[in-house]
PDB file of C-alpha atoms in Angstrom:
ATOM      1  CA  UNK A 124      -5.970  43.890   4.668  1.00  0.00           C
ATOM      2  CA  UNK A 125      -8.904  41.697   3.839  1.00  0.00           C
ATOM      3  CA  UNK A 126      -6.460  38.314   3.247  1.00  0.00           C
ATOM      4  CA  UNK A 127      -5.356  38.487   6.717  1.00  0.00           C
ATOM      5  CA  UNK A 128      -8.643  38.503   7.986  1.00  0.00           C
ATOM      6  CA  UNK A 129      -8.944  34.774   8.041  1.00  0.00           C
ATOM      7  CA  UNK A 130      -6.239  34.773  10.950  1.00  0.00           C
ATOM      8  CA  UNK A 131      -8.647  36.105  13.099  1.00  0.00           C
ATOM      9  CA  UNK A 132     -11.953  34.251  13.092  1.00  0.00           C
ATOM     10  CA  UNK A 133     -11.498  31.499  15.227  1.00  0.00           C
ATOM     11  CA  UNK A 134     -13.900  32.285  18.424  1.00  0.00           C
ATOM     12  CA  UNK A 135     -15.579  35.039  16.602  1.00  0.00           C
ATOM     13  CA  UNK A 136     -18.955  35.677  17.784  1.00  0.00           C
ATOM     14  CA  UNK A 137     -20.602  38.266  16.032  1.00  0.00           C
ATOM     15  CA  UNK A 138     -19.315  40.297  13.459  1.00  0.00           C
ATOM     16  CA  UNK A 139     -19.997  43.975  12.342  1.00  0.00           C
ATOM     17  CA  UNK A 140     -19.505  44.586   8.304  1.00  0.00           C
ATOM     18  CA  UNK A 141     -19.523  48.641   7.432  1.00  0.00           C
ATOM     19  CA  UNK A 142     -20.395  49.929   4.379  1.00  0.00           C
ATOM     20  CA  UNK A 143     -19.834  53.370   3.217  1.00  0.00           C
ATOM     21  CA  UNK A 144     -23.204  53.801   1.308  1.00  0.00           C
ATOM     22  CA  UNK A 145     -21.733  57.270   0.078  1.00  0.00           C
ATOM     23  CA  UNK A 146     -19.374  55.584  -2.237  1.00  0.00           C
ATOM     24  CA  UNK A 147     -21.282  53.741  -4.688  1.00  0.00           C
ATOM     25  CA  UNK A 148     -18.067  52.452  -6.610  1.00  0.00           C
ATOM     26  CA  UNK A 149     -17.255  50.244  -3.509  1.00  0.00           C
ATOM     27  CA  UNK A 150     -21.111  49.207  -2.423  1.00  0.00           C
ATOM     28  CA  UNK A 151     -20.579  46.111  -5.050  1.00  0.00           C
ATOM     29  CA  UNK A 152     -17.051  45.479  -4.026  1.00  0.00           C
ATOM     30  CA  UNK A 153     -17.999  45.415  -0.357  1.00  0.00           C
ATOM     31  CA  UNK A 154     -20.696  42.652  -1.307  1.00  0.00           C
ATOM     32  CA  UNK A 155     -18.104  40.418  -2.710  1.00  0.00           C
ATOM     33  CA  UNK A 156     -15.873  40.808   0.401  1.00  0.00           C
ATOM     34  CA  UNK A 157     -19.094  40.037   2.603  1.00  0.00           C
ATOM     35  CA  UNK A 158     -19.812  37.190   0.441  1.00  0.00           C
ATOM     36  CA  UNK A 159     -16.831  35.654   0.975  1.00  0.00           C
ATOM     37  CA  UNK A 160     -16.215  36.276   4.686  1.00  0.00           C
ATOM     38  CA  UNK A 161     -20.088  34.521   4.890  1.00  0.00           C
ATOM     39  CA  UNK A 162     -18.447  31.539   3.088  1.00  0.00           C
ATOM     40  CA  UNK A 163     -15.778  30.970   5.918  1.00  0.00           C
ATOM     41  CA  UNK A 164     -16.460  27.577   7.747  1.00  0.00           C
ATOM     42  CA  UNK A 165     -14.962  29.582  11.072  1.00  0.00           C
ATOM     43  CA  UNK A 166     -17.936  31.659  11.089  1.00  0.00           C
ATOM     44  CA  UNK A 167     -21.098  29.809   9.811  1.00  0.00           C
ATOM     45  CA  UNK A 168     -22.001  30.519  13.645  1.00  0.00           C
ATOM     46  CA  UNK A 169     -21.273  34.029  13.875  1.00  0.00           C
ATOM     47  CA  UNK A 170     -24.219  36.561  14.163  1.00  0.00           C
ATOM     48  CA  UNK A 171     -23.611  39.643  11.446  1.00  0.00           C
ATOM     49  CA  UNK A 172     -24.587  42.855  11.026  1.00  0.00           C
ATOM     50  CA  UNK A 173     -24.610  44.841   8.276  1.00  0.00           C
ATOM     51  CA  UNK A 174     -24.103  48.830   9.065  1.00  0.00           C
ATOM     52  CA  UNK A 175     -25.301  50.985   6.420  1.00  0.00           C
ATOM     53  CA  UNK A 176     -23.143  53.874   6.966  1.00  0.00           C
ATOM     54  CA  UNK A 177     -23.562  57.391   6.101  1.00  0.00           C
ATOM     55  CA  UNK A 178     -26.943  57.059   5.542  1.00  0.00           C
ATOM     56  CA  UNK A 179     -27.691  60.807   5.888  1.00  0.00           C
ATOM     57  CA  UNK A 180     -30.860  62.476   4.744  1.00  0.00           C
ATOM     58  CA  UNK A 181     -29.653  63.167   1.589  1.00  0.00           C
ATOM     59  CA  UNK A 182     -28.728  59.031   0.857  1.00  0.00           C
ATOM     60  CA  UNK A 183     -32.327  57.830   2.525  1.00  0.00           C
ATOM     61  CA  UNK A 184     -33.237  56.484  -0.588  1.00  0.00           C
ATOM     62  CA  UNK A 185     -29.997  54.662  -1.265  1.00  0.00           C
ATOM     63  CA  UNK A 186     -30.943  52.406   0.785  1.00  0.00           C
ATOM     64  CA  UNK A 187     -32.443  49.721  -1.551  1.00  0.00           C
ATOM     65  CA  UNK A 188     -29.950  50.712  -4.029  1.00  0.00           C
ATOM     66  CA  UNK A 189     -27.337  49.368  -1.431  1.00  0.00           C
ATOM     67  CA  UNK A 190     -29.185  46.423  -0.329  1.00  0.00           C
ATOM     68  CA  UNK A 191     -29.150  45.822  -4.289  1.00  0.00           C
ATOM     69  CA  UNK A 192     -25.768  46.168  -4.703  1.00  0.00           C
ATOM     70  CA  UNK A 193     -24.603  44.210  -2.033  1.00  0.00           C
ATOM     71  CA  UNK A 194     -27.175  41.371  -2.839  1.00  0.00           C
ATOM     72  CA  UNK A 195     -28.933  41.162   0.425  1.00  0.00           C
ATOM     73  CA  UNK A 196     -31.329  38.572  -0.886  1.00  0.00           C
ATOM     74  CA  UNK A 197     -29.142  35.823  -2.565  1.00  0.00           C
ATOM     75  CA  UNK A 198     -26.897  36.297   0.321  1.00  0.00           C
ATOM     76  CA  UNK A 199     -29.533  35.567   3.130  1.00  0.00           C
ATOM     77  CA  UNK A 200     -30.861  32.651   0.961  1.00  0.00           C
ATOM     78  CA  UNK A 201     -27.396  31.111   0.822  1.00  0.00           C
ATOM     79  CA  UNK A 202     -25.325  31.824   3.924  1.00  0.00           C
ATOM     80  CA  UNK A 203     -26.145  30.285   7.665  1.00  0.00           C
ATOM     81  CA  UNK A 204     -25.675  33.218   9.661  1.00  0.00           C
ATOM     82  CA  UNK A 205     -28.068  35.652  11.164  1.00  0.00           C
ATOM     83  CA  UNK A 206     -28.108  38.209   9.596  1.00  0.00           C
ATOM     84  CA  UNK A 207     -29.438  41.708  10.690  1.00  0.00           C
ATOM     85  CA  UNK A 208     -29.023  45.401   8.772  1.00  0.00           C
ATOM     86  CA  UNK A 209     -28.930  48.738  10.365  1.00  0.00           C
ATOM     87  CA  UNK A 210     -28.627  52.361   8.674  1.00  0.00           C
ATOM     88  CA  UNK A 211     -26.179  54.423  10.301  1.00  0.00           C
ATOM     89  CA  UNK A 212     -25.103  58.123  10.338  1.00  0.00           C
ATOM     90  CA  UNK A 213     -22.547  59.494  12.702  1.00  0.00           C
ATOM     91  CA  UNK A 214     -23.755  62.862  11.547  1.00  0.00           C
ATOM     92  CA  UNK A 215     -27.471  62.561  13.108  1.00  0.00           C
ATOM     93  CA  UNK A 216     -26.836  59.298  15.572  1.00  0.00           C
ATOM     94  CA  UNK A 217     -29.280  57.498  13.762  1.00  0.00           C
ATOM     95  CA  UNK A 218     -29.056  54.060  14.488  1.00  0.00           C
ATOM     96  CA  UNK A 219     -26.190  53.950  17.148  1.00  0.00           C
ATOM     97  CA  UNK A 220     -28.111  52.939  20.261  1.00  0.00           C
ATOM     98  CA  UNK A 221     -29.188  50.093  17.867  1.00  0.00           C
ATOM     99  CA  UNK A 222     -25.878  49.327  16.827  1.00  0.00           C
ATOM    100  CA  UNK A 223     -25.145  49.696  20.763  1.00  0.00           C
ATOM    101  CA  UNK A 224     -27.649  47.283  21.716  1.00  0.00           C
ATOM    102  CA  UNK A 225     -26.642  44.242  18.963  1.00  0.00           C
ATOM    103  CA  UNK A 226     -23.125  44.656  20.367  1.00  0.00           C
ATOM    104  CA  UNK A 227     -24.427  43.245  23.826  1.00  0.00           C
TER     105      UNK A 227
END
């Protein structure tokens, strides 16, 4: 799915990226994605955020593990957007209204 992407960016203001922090064989693979959807000239202007999914009690301390894997640092040394990061669990609602509130 990811190569059609690029069809749809014109206009695009913000943009949500989810990553399933449960699966640490794709954490990595979702960073290169994100690093190259941050390269697209369409969407140096675009305000993204980062959802740290399934960040359940039992993942808390995956989160710097994630941020890690996905390269959080180079990346917001080296891209132009805004970047922001939220944990998210569907299972306790953590995070949602924040989630909620960026969308606005």
């Amino acid at each position: 799915m990811a190569p059609l992407w690029n069809h749809f960016y014109r206009g695009v203001k913000k943009l949500m990226f989810v990553v399933d922090t449960s699966n640490l064989c794709q954490i990595s693979a979702a960073g290169v994605l994100l690093y190259s959807l941050l390269s697209e000239p369409q969407l140096r202007n675009s305000k993204i955020l980062i959802v740290l999914a399934k960040m359940d009690a039992s993942y808390r301390q995956m989160r710097n593990e994630a941020l890690l894997m996905l390269q959080m640092k180079r990346l917001k040394k080296e891209v132009a957007q805004d970047i922001a990061i939220i944990q998210a669990s569907s299972y306790s609602k953590e995070g949602i209204d924040e989630i909620k509130k960026w969308l606005q």
